[in-house]
Short mmCIF file of C-alpha atoms and ligand atoms in Angstrom, two decimals:
data_model
loop_
_atom_site.label_atom_id
_atom_site.label_comp_id
_atom_site.label_asym_id
_atom_site.label_seq_id
_atom_site.Cartn_x
_atom_site.Cartn_y
_atom_site.Cartn_z
CA MET A 15 13.99 0.55 -8.15
CA SER A 16 10.15 0.53 -7.92
CA ASN A 17 8.25 3.69 -7.21
CA PRO A 18 6.80 4.11 -3.72
CA VAL A 19 3.24 3.29 -2.69
CA LEU A 20 0.87 6.15 -1.91
CA ILE A 21 -1.38 5.65 1.12
CA ILE A 22 -4.19 8.15 1.59
CA GLY A 23 -5.28 8.45 5.22
CA ALA A 24 -3.30 7.72 8.38
CA GLY A 25 -5.90 6.09 10.58
CA VAL A 26 -5.44 2.56 11.91
CA ALA A 27 -5.77 1.08 8.41
CA GLY A 28 -3.40 3.49 6.64
CA MET A 29 -0.82 3.26 9.41
CA THR A 30 -0.93 -0.53 9.37
CA ALA A 31 -0.39 -0.58 5.62
CA ALA A 32 2.46 1.95 5.85
CA VAL A 33 4.29 0.13 8.62
CA GLU A 34 3.89 -3.32 7.03
CA LEU A 35 5.06 -2.11 3.61
CA ALA A 36 7.96 -0.21 5.14
CA ASP A 37 8.98 -3.28 7.13
CA SER A 38 9.05 -5.20 3.84
CA GLY A 39 11.45 -2.65 2.39
CA ILE A 40 8.90 -0.77 0.28
CA LYS A 41 8.89 3.02 0.38
CA THR A 42 5.55 4.64 1.12
CA ILE A 43 4.16 8.16 1.08
CA LEU A 44 1.51 8.45 3.79
CA VAL A 45 -0.77 11.43 3.26
CA GLU A 46 -2.96 12.64 6.14
CA ARG A 47 -5.24 15.66 6.04
CA GLN A 48 -5.26 16.21 9.81
CA GLU A 49 -2.40 17.44 11.98
CA THR A 50 -2.04 14.09 13.71
CA VAL A 51 -2.18 10.44 12.75
CA GLY A 52 -4.53 7.90 14.34
CA GLY A 53 -7.81 8.93 12.72
CA ASN A 54 -11.00 8.25 14.61
CA ALA A 55 -9.39 5.69 16.91
CA LEU A 56 -7.35 8.45 18.53
CA ASP A 57 -10.23 9.46 20.75
CA LEU A 58 -11.52 6.06 21.78
CA TYR A 59 -10.98 4.81 25.27
CA LYS A 60 -11.45 1.06 25.69
CA ALA A 61 -11.66 -0.98 22.53
CA PHE A 62 -13.78 -3.93 21.59
CA PRO A 63 -13.29 -6.83 21.10
CA THR A 64 -10.77 -7.13 23.96
CA ASP A 65 -11.80 -4.13 26.10
CA ASP A 66 -8.16 -3.07 26.28
CA CYS A 67 -7.30 0.57 26.54
CA PHE A 68 -6.74 1.92 23.02
CA TYR A 69 -3.61 3.68 24.22
CA CYS A 70 -2.00 0.75 25.88
CA PHE A 71 -2.47 -2.46 24.02
CA GLU A 72 0.57 -3.63 22.19
CA GLY A 73 0.77 -4.87 18.65
CA ASN A 74 1.09 -8.57 18.03
CA ARG A 75 4.84 -8.19 17.62
CA TRP A 76 6.76 -6.60 20.39
CA ARG A 77 8.45 -3.49 19.21
CA PRO A 78 9.32 -0.94 21.86
CA GLY A 79 7.31 2.23 21.69
CA ILE A 80 4.79 0.95 19.20
CA ARG A 81 1.14 0.64 20.11
CA LYS A 82 -1.14 -1.44 17.99
CA CYS A 83 -3.29 1.46 16.94
CA PHE A 84 -0.97 4.36 16.73
CA TYR A 85 2.27 2.73 15.70
CA ARG A 86 3.68 5.71 17.51
CA SER A 87 7.30 6.34 16.71
CA ALA A 88 7.37 3.84 13.84
CA LEU A 89 5.72 6.37 11.58
CA THR A 90 8.10 9.19 12.20
CA ASP A 91 11.26 7.12 12.64
CA GLN A 92 10.87 4.53 9.86
CA PRO A 93 13.01 5.74 6.93
CA ASN A 94 10.75 4.01 4.38
CA ILE A 95 7.73 6.13 5.39
CA ALA A 96 7.45 9.69 4.13
CA LEU A 97 4.71 11.24 6.25
CA ARG A 98 2.85 14.24 4.80
CA MET A 99 0.66 15.79 7.48
CA HIS A 100 -2.08 18.32 6.89
CA SER A 101 -1.94 17.26 3.24
CA GLU A 102 -4.27 16.03 0.54
CA VAL A 103 -4.20 14.60 -2.95
CA ASP A 104 -5.03 17.25 -5.55
CA ASP A 105 -4.85 15.22 -8.74
CA ILE A 106 -3.99 11.75 -10.01
CA SER A 107 -2.96 11.03 -13.60
CA GLY A 108 -0.78 8.52 -15.46
CA THR A 109 -1.42 4.82 -15.87
CA PRO A 110 -1.98 1.97 -13.40
CA GLY A 111 1.37 1.05 -11.92
CA LYS A 112 2.80 4.48 -12.86
CA PHE A 113 0.59 7.11 -11.29
CA THR A 114 1.56 10.77 -11.14
CA VAL A 115 0.07 12.30 -8.02
CA LYS A 116 -0.08 15.97 -7.14
CA LEU A 117 -0.11 16.60 -3.41
CA ARG A 118 -1.09 19.75 -1.58
CA VAL A 119 1.17 19.71 1.46
CA GLY A 120 -0.14 21.83 4.31
CA PRO A 121 1.89 24.64 5.85
CA GLU A 122 4.20 23.33 8.56
CA TYR A 123 3.81 26.00 11.22
CA VAL A 124 5.49 23.81 13.82
CA ASN A 125 8.33 21.53 12.78
CA PRO A 126 7.62 18.26 14.65
CA LYS A 127 11.25 17.18 14.38
CA LYS A 128 12.34 20.32 16.27
CA CYS A 129 9.46 20.71 18.75
CA THR A 130 10.36 19.29 22.15
CA MET A 131 6.88 19.92 23.60
CA CYS A 132 8.35 22.31 26.16
CA GLY A 133 4.96 24.03 26.42
CA LEU A 134 6.22 27.62 26.14
CA CYS A 135 4.00 28.47 23.15
CA LEU A 136 0.94 26.93 24.85
CA GLU A 137 1.38 29.42 27.67
CA LYS A 138 1.85 32.37 25.31
CA SER A 139 -1.11 31.93 22.96
CA GLU A 140 -4.34 30.02 22.49
CA ALA A 141 -3.42 29.62 18.83
CA PHE A 142 -1.24 26.68 19.91
CA ARG A 143 -2.80 23.42 21.03
CA LEU A 144 -1.68 20.00 22.11
CA LEU A 145 -4.14 17.70 20.38
CA SER A 146 -3.66 14.76 22.69
CA PRO A 147 -0.82 13.44 24.81
CA GLN A 148 -0.86 10.47 22.42
CA CYS A 149 -0.69 12.44 19.18
CA GLN A 150 1.87 11.62 16.52
CA PRO A 151 3.91 13.46 15.41
CA GLN A 152 4.51 14.58 18.98
CA ALA A 153 4.29 18.33 18.54
CA VAL A 154 1.92 21.16 19.28
CA VAL A 155 -0.30 22.38 16.44
CA TYR A 156 -0.98 25.95 15.42
CA ASP A 157 -4.26 27.50 14.27
CA PRO A 158 -3.47 30.55 12.07
CA THR A 159 -7.00 31.96 12.49
CA LYS A 160 -6.13 32.60 16.15
CA GLU A 161 -2.85 34.40 15.52
CA ASP A 162 -2.11 37.03 18.19
CA ASP A 163 0.85 38.83 19.74
CA GLY A 164 1.48 35.86 22.03
CA ALA A 165 1.94 33.61 18.99
CA LYS A 166 4.50 35.99 17.50
CA GLN A 167 6.31 36.11 20.82
CA ALA A 168 6.33 32.30 20.96
CA GLU A 169 7.83 32.18 17.46
CA GLU A 170 10.69 34.38 18.65
CA GLU A 171 11.21 32.62 21.95
CA CYS A 172 10.73 28.95 20.99
CA PRO A 173 13.97 27.40 22.30
CA THR A 174 14.38 25.09 19.28
CA LYS A 175 13.15 27.55 16.62
CA ALA A 176 10.42 25.08 15.70
CA ILE A 177 7.78 27.71 14.87
CA ASN A 178 7.32 29.40 11.49
CA LEU A 179 4.12 31.46 11.45
CA GLY A 180 4.74 32.47 7.84
CA ALA A 181 4.79 28.88 6.54
CA GLN A 182 2.89 28.40 3.27
CA PRO A 183 1.30 25.32 1.70
CA THR A 184 3.42 23.70 -1.00
CA GLU A 185 2.78 21.42 -3.95
CA GLU A 186 4.59 18.18 -4.49
CA THR A 187 4.39 15.80 -7.44
CA VAL A 188 5.21 12.16 -6.80
CA LEU A 189 5.37 9.04 -8.97
CA VAL A 190 3.83 6.00 -7.31
CA SER A 191 3.28 2.41 -8.34
CA ASP A 192 0.19 1.67 -6.26
CA ILE A 193 -2.41 3.57 -4.28
CA ILE A 194 -4.03 2.43 -1.04
CA ILE A 195 -7.14 4.34 -0.04
CA ALA A 196 -7.51 4.37 3.75
CA THR A 197 -9.63 7.47 4.13
CA GLY A 198 -11.89 6.01 6.82
CA TYR A 199 -15.25 7.36 7.96
CA HIS A 200 -16.82 10.42 9.48
CA GLU A 201 -19.37 10.34 12.28
CA MET A 202 -22.41 12.16 10.91
CA GLN A 203 -23.18 15.36 12.82
CA PRO A 204 -26.94 14.96 13.16
CA VAL A 205 -27.71 18.69 13.07
CA ASN A 206 -30.36 18.19 10.40
CA VAL A 207 -32.18 15.39 12.20
CA ASP A 208 -34.66 17.80 13.76
CA GLU A 209 -36.31 15.32 16.09
CA TYR A 210 -33.13 14.98 18.20
CA ASN A 211 -32.23 18.67 18.67
CA TYR A 212 -28.51 18.01 18.31
CA GLY A 213 -26.58 21.28 18.45
CA LYS A 214 -29.49 22.96 20.24
CA TYR A 215 -29.04 21.57 23.75
CA PRO A 216 -25.51 20.98 25.09
CA ASN A 217 -26.26 17.68 26.78
CA ILE A 218 -27.28 16.02 23.53
CA ILE A 219 -24.08 14.50 22.17
CA THR A 220 -22.86 11.79 19.79
CA GLN A 221 -21.12 8.54 20.73
CA LEU A 222 -17.70 9.87 19.64
CA GLU A 223 -18.28 12.89 21.87
CA LEU A 224 -19.14 10.55 24.74
CA ALA A 225 -15.93 8.59 24.02
CA LYS A 226 -13.96 11.84 24.43
CA ILE A 227 -15.69 12.61 27.75
CA ILE A 228 -14.92 9.21 29.28
CA ASP A 229 -11.38 9.13 27.90
CA PRO A 230 -8.99 9.41 30.88
CA ASN A 231 -6.83 11.72 28.74
CA GLY A 232 -9.75 14.03 28.05
CA GLU A 233 -10.65 17.35 29.65
CA SER A 234 -12.59 15.83 32.56
CA GLY A 235 -9.96 13.15 33.19
CA GLY A 236 -12.48 10.47 32.31
CA ALA A 237 -15.22 11.67 34.69
CA LEU A 238 -18.72 11.36 33.23
CA VAL A 239 -19.82 14.99 33.17
CA LYS A 240 -22.46 17.11 31.47
CA PRO A 241 -21.05 19.43 28.78
CA SER A 242 -23.47 22.15 29.99
CA ASP A 243 -21.87 22.68 33.41
CA GLY A 244 -19.16 20.04 33.95
CA LYS A 245 -21.22 18.48 36.77
CA PRO A 246 -21.55 14.68 37.10
CA ALA A 247 -24.01 12.91 34.80
CA LYS A 248 -25.84 9.95 36.29
CA ARG A 249 -28.75 9.25 33.95
CA VAL A 250 -27.80 8.51 30.37
CA MET A 251 -30.05 7.62 27.45
CA MET A 252 -28.68 6.36 24.14
CA VAL A 253 -30.68 6.25 20.94
CA GLN A 254 -29.74 3.96 18.07
CA CYS A 255 -29.93 4.25 14.27
CA VAL A 256 -29.66 8.05 14.12
CA GLY A 257 -29.34 8.81 10.41
CA SER A 258 -28.74 5.12 9.57
CA ARG A 259 -31.42 2.84 8.10
CA ASP A 260 -33.25 6.00 7.20
CA GLU A 261 -34.09 6.89 3.60
CA ASN A 262 -33.81 10.59 4.47
CA TYR A 263 -30.14 10.20 5.39
CA TYR A 264 -28.34 6.88 4.95
CA PRO A 265 -30.36 3.78 4.06
CA TYR A 266 -27.60 1.42 5.20
CA CYS A 267 -26.97 0.03 8.68
CA SER A 268 -23.76 1.53 10.08
CA LYS A 269 -22.90 -1.94 11.36
CA ILE A 270 -20.84 -1.12 14.44
CA CYS A 271 -22.92 1.48 16.30
CA CYS A 272 -24.89 -1.10 18.29
CA ILE A 273 -21.57 -2.52 19.46
CA PHE A 274 -19.96 0.77 20.44
CA ALA A 275 -23.16 1.92 22.16
CA LEU A 276 -23.18 -1.28 24.22
CA LYS A 277 -19.46 -0.92 24.87
CA HIS A 278 -20.11 2.56 26.26
CA ALA A 279 -23.16 1.38 28.23
CA ASN A 280 -21.04 -1.36 29.81
CA ILE A 281 -18.16 0.99 30.62
CA LEU A 282 -20.56 3.48 32.22
CA THR A 283 -22.40 0.94 34.36
CA GLN A 284 -19.51 -1.37 35.23
CA GLU A 285 -17.01 1.35 36.14
CA ARG A 286 -19.49 3.49 38.09
CA ASP A 287 -22.05 2.40 40.71
CA ASP A 288 -24.36 5.37 40.38
CA VAL A 289 -24.93 5.60 36.62
CA HIS A 290 -28.08 4.31 34.93
CA VAL A 291 -28.13 3.78 31.17
CA SER A 292 -31.13 3.18 28.94
CA VAL A 293 -30.90 2.34 25.24
CA VAL A 294 -33.71 3.08 22.79
CA TYR A 295 -33.43 0.84 19.73
CA MET A 296 -35.15 -0.63 16.67
CA ASP A 297 -33.01 -3.79 16.58
CA ILE A 298 -29.81 -4.60 18.41
CA ARG A 299 -27.31 -5.86 15.85
CA THR A 300 -24.37 -7.43 17.62
CA TYR A 301 -22.82 -9.66 15.01
CA ASP A 302 -20.36 -12.45 15.58
CA ARG A 303 -18.50 -12.35 18.92
CA TYR A 304 -20.23 -9.14 20.02
CA GLU A 305 -23.40 -10.81 21.33
CA ARG A 306 -21.45 -10.95 24.60
CA TYR A 307 -21.73 -7.15 24.88
CA TYR A 308 -25.51 -7.41 24.72
CA ARG A 309 -25.61 -10.10 27.41
CA ASP A 310 -23.15 -8.19 29.62
CA SER A 311 -25.10 -4.97 29.37
CA ARG A 312 -28.37 -6.65 30.32
CA ASP A 313 -26.59 -8.32 33.26
CA SER A 314 -25.20 -4.97 34.40
CA GLY A 315 -28.65 -3.39 34.51
CA VAL A 316 -28.75 -1.45 31.23
CA GLU A 317 -32.39 -0.81 30.37
CA PHE A 318 -33.47 -1.57 26.79
CA VAL A 319 -36.53 0.07 25.30
CA ARG A 320 -37.65 -1.01 21.85
CA GLY A 321 -39.33 1.94 20.25
CA ARG A 322 -38.90 5.56 19.29
CA VAL A 323 -38.08 8.81 21.00
CA SER A 324 -41.21 10.94 20.60
CA LEU A 325 -40.39 14.13 22.46
CA ILE A 326 -37.38 15.88 24.00
CA GLU A 327 -38.03 18.76 26.37
CA PRO A 328 -35.23 20.70 28.08
CA ARG A 329 -35.58 21.52 31.78
CA LYS A 330 -34.27 24.66 33.45
CA ASP A 331 -31.26 22.81 34.90
CA ASP A 332 -30.22 21.60 31.40
CA THR A 333 -31.39 18.05 32.04
CA LEU A 334 -33.85 16.64 29.52
CA ASP A 335 -37.33 15.14 29.75
CA ILE A 336 -37.67 12.40 27.17
CA THR A 337 -40.85 10.68 26.07
CA VAL A 338 -40.34 7.30 24.41
CA TYR A 339 -42.96 5.20 22.68
CA ASP A 340 -42.32 1.58 23.74
CA SER A 341 -43.50 -0.57 20.83
CA LEU A 342 -43.36 -3.80 22.84
CA LEU A 343 -45.50 -2.48 25.70
CA ASN A 344 -47.50 -0.22 23.38
CA LYS A 345 -47.26 2.71 25.74
CA TYR A 346 -45.42 5.98 26.28
CA LEU A 347 -42.65 6.08 28.89
CA LYS A 348 -41.17 9.19 30.51
CA PHE A 349 -37.50 9.61 31.45
CA THR A 350 -35.43 12.47 32.81
CA VAL A 351 -31.80 12.25 31.73
CA ASP A 352 -28.54 14.16 32.16
CA LEU A 353 -27.02 13.04 28.87
CA PHE A 354 -28.74 12.03 25.65
CA VAL A 355 -26.33 10.19 23.35
CA LEU A 356 -26.97 9.72 19.63
CA SER A 357 -25.56 6.66 17.85
CA SER A 358 -25.08 8.61 14.68
CA ALA A 359 -24.50 7.16 11.21
CA LEU A 360 -20.96 6.60 9.96
CA GLU A 361 -20.62 8.32 6.59
CA PRO A 362 -17.86 8.64 3.96
CA PRO A 363 -15.49 11.50 4.80
CA LYS A 364 -15.49 14.68 2.73
CA GLY A 365 -13.67 14.27 -0.59
CA THR A 366 -14.36 10.54 -1.03
CA ASP A 367 -16.59 11.20 -4.05
CA LYS A 368 -13.83 13.21 -5.76
CA LEU A 369 -11.28 10.48 -5.13
CA ILE A 370 -13.66 7.84 -6.52
CA GLU A 371 -14.28 9.94 -9.62
CA THR A 372 -10.60 10.78 -10.22
CA LEU A 373 -9.59 7.14 -10.00
CA GLY A 374 -12.63 5.91 -11.96
CA ILE A 375 -13.45 3.31 -9.31
CA LYS A 376 -16.76 2.10 -7.90
CA SER A 377 -18.73 3.58 -5.06
CA ALA A 378 -20.71 1.60 -2.50
CA SER A 379 -23.18 3.84 -0.67
CA GLY A 380 -20.66 6.68 -1.00
CA PHE A 381 -17.76 4.66 0.42
CA VAL A 382 -15.14 3.09 -1.88
CA GLY A 383 -16.56 0.03 -3.64
CA ILE A 384 -14.58 -3.10 -4.49
CA ALA A 385 -13.80 -3.71 -8.17
CA ASP A 386 -15.48 -7.08 -8.46
CA PRO A 387 -18.10 -7.72 -5.76
CA ALA A 388 -18.27 -11.37 -6.84
CA SER A 389 -14.57 -12.01 -6.20
CA GLU A 390 -12.83 -12.60 -2.91
CA ASN A 391 -10.43 -9.72 -3.52
CA GLU A 392 -12.14 -7.48 -1.03
CA VAL A 393 -9.42 -4.86 -1.04
CA VAL A 394 -8.88 -4.54 -4.79
CA VAL A 395 -10.79 -1.50 -6.01
CA GLY A 396 -8.97 -0.86 -9.30
CA ASP A 397 -5.84 -1.68 -11.27
CA HIS A 398 -3.01 -1.11 -8.75
CA VAL A 399 -5.56 0.61 -6.49
CA TYR A 400 -6.58 -0.88 -3.13
CA ALA A 401 -8.74 0.20 -0.22
CA CYS A 402 -8.81 -0.92 3.38
CA GLY A 403 -10.51 -0.21 6.67
CA THR A 404 -13.55 1.97 6.96
CA ALA A 405 -12.85 3.61 3.58
CA LEU A 406 -14.79 0.53 2.38
CA GLY A 407 -17.63 1.09 4.87
CA PRO A 408 -18.15 0.90 8.64
CA ALA A 409 -15.86 -1.67 10.27
CA GLU A 410 -14.09 -2.39 13.54
CA VAL A 411 -10.35 -2.02 14.07
CA PRO A 412 -9.42 -5.73 13.71
CA GLU A 413 -11.23 -5.85 10.35
CA SER A 414 -9.52 -2.63 9.22
CA VAL A 415 -6.11 -4.02 10.18
CA THR A 416 -6.79 -7.32 8.39
CA GLN A 417 -7.80 -5.50 5.21
CA ALA A 418 -4.71 -3.28 5.38
CA ARG A 419 -2.55 -6.38 5.59
CA ALA A 420 -4.45 -7.93 2.67
CA ALA A 421 -3.73 -4.84 0.54
CA VAL A 422 -0.06 -5.01 1.50
CA SER A 423 0.07 -8.69 0.62
CA LYS A 424 -1.45 -7.97 -2.84
CA ILE A 425 1.22 -5.35 -3.50
CA LEU A 426 4.01 -7.66 -2.35
CA GLN A 427 2.68 -10.42 -4.63
CA SER A 428 2.50 -8.04 -7.60
CA ARG A 429 6.16 -7.11 -7.15
CA LYS A 430 7.48 -10.69 -7.14
C1 LIG B 509 -17.91 5.87 18.97
C2 LIG B 509 -17.05 4.84 18.30
C3 LIG B 509 -16.43 3.86 19.06
C4 LIG B 509 -15.66 2.86 18.44
N1 LIG B 509 -15.08 1.91 19.21
C5 LIG B 509 -14.38 0.91 18.62
C6 LIG B 509 -13.82 -0.14 19.41
O1 LIG B 509 -13.94 -0.15 20.62
N2 LIG B 509 -13.14 -1.14 18.76
C7 LIG B 509 -13.00 -1.17 17.40
O2 LIG B 509 -12.41 -2.11 16.88
N3 LIG B 509 -13.51 -0.17 16.63
C8 LIG B 509 -14.19 0.86 17.21
N4 LIG B 509 -14.70 1.87 16.44
C9 LIG B 509 -14.41 1.85 15.00
C10 LIG B 509 -13.01 2.45 14.73
O3 LIG B 509 -13.06 3.84 14.97
C11 LIG B 509 -12.62 2.17 13.28
O4 LIG B 509 -12.63 0.79 13.02
C12 LIG B 509 -11.22 2.67 12.95
O5 LIG B 509 -10.99 3.95 13.47
C13 LIG B 509 -11.07 2.65 11.44
O6 LIG B 509 -9.81 3.11 11.08
P1 LIG B 509 -9.57 3.64 9.60
O7 LIG B 509 -8.11 3.83 9.48
O8 LIG B 509 -10.24 2.76 8.63
O9 LIG B 509 -10.34 5.03 9.51
P2 LIG B 509 -10.21 6.47 10.30
O10 LIG B 509 -9.91 6.20 11.71
O11 LIG B 509 -11.42 7.17 9.92
O12 LIG B 509 -8.92 7.10 9.61
C14 LIG B 509 -8.95 7.65 8.33
C15 LIG B 509 -7.91 8.75 8.22
O13 LIG B 509 -7.89 9.24 6.88
C16 LIG B 509 -7.84 10.66 6.89
N5 LIG B 509 -8.42 11.13 5.64
C17 LIG B 509 -9.72 11.02 5.24
N6 LIG B 509 -9.85 11.50 3.99
C18 LIG B 509 -8.63 11.92 3.60
C19 LIG B 509 -8.13 12.51 2.40
N7 LIG B 509 -8.91 12.73 1.35
N8 LIG B 509 -6.81 12.83 2.33
C20 LIG B 509 -5.98 12.59 3.40
N9 LIG B 509 -6.40 12.03 4.56
C21 LIG B 509 -7.71 11.69 4.65
C22 LIG B 509 -8.63 11.04 8.13
O14 LIG B 509 -8.27 12.34 8.57
C23 LIG B 509 -8.22 9.94 9.11
O15 LIG B 509 -7.07 10.29 9.84
C24 LIG B 509 -15.49 2.86 17.02
C25 LIG B 509 -16.10 3.87 16.26
C26 LIG B 509 -16.88 4.84 16.88
C27 LIG B 509 -17.56 5.90 16.05
S1 LIG B 510 7.80 26.53 22.18
FE1 LIG B 510 8.67 25.42 20.44
S2 LIG B 510 9.52 23.53 21.31
FE2 LIG B 510 8.18 24.43 22.87
S3 LIG B 510 6.20 23.38 22.55
FE3 LIG B 510 6.14 25.28 21.36
S4 LIG B 510 6.86 24.71 19.31
FE4 LIG B 510 7.43 23.06 20.68
S1 LIG B 511 -25.52 -1.05 13.95
FE1 LIG B 511 -27.33 -0.87 15.26
S2 LIG B 511 -27.52 1.35 15.68
FE2 LIG B 511 -26.14 1.12 13.94
S3 LIG B 511 -27.48 1.37 12.18
FE3 LIG B 511 -27.27 -0.84 12.55
S4 LIG B 511 -29.00 -1.37 13.86
FE4 LIG B 511 -28.79 0.86 13.89
#
């Protein structure tokens, strides 16, 4: 019998690969460093290109309980998928086709198979959290740095004995035939981009943070509110290319931030009558079918200013005075806004460089690079090593899913 396939990262791409391989009868080990699967898509509300709710749209095959993005129960119930949460790859050795992989498997403080989400521990201690009603595995998570008497009490009283506060990380060595890298992206935290004062004023946020605010499952129930005081926000300014196309940070274009900024601008203006959005940009890059978002946003009254933000001044009520140089009009414009949203660069997640070095594969601007840029094998990054989704660079969900399927198809072909 062939060895299983190792998939690193359980975002949309990794989950797609795991489910498709498992459905084809191939065993997989799916390693995820976070406590929940879903990756960055977990916090998104409506999704381009269809504008469906990320939580609700079904996969292209009907399978009860499975959502396109989260593959919900499939991951925990499918016997061919061994899910390792809170875990990372420590070392990879061996030869292509016969890799020996050392895993660091995180401590399992709450056993997801036993947790019934009764909520008792959440009431007892702030060390327990429910990440999202959509999270998989469906279980609360525990933060050991917040251990208190309430947590110990919860351990004793948990009706299903799901809690083990003394759990320790373990090591596991596995033999795998192929490796799929699906480690995704990280939204750059623009703390070092001084001109935008991110981290200094609470109402300056990133696009992923905005997505969490307008998410109906979020803290405000989807209401557009200011982080400073929870009061409604009505005037929103977005600024593009923060940290992207900038030699001081990332010289590349992050490819999808124009689209998600316009998606958010459309959601804000079309779902609310009293919200005004302005977008400060260098160029609007809406490739392929996404030009529609640009047209829609202009039709719904979104204001576009080509130029640069010159000055941000906080007011006493936590709103912000913004001065923008409009390069088309050649003059300075003044705005007062409730929320200032940065379309921040998408960067490789922590640890990508180590993975690239360990496997001896190529890098492309810090993301995983394909083995032969001249070939059409866009998911082959080494001998028996594949990558898919945003591990290869910024991409939308449909592209990530297509690449995951391409990697699966390569593995199936190689086993014939
Ligand atoms: C604000 C915003 C809005 C967006 N809106 C849309 C939209 O409407 N429609 C759309 O199609 N796309 C949208 N996107 C893009 C979408 O988020 C991505 O296409 C999608 O999440 C990519 O999935 P992925 O699996 O490649 O990566 P990720 O979602 O990044 O998943 C990667 C996973 O790998 C894990 N991981 C990373 N490194 C390791 C490691 N070393 N070991 C173990 N695990 C690891 C991570 O924890 C994560 O769970 C948006 C992006 C942003 C920033
Ligand atoms: S008390 Fe136990 S079963 Fe209830 S939510 Fe907490 S861990 Fe889960
Ligand atoms: S996609 Fe748009 S906002 Fe993002 S880096 Fe490219 S031009 Fe700038």
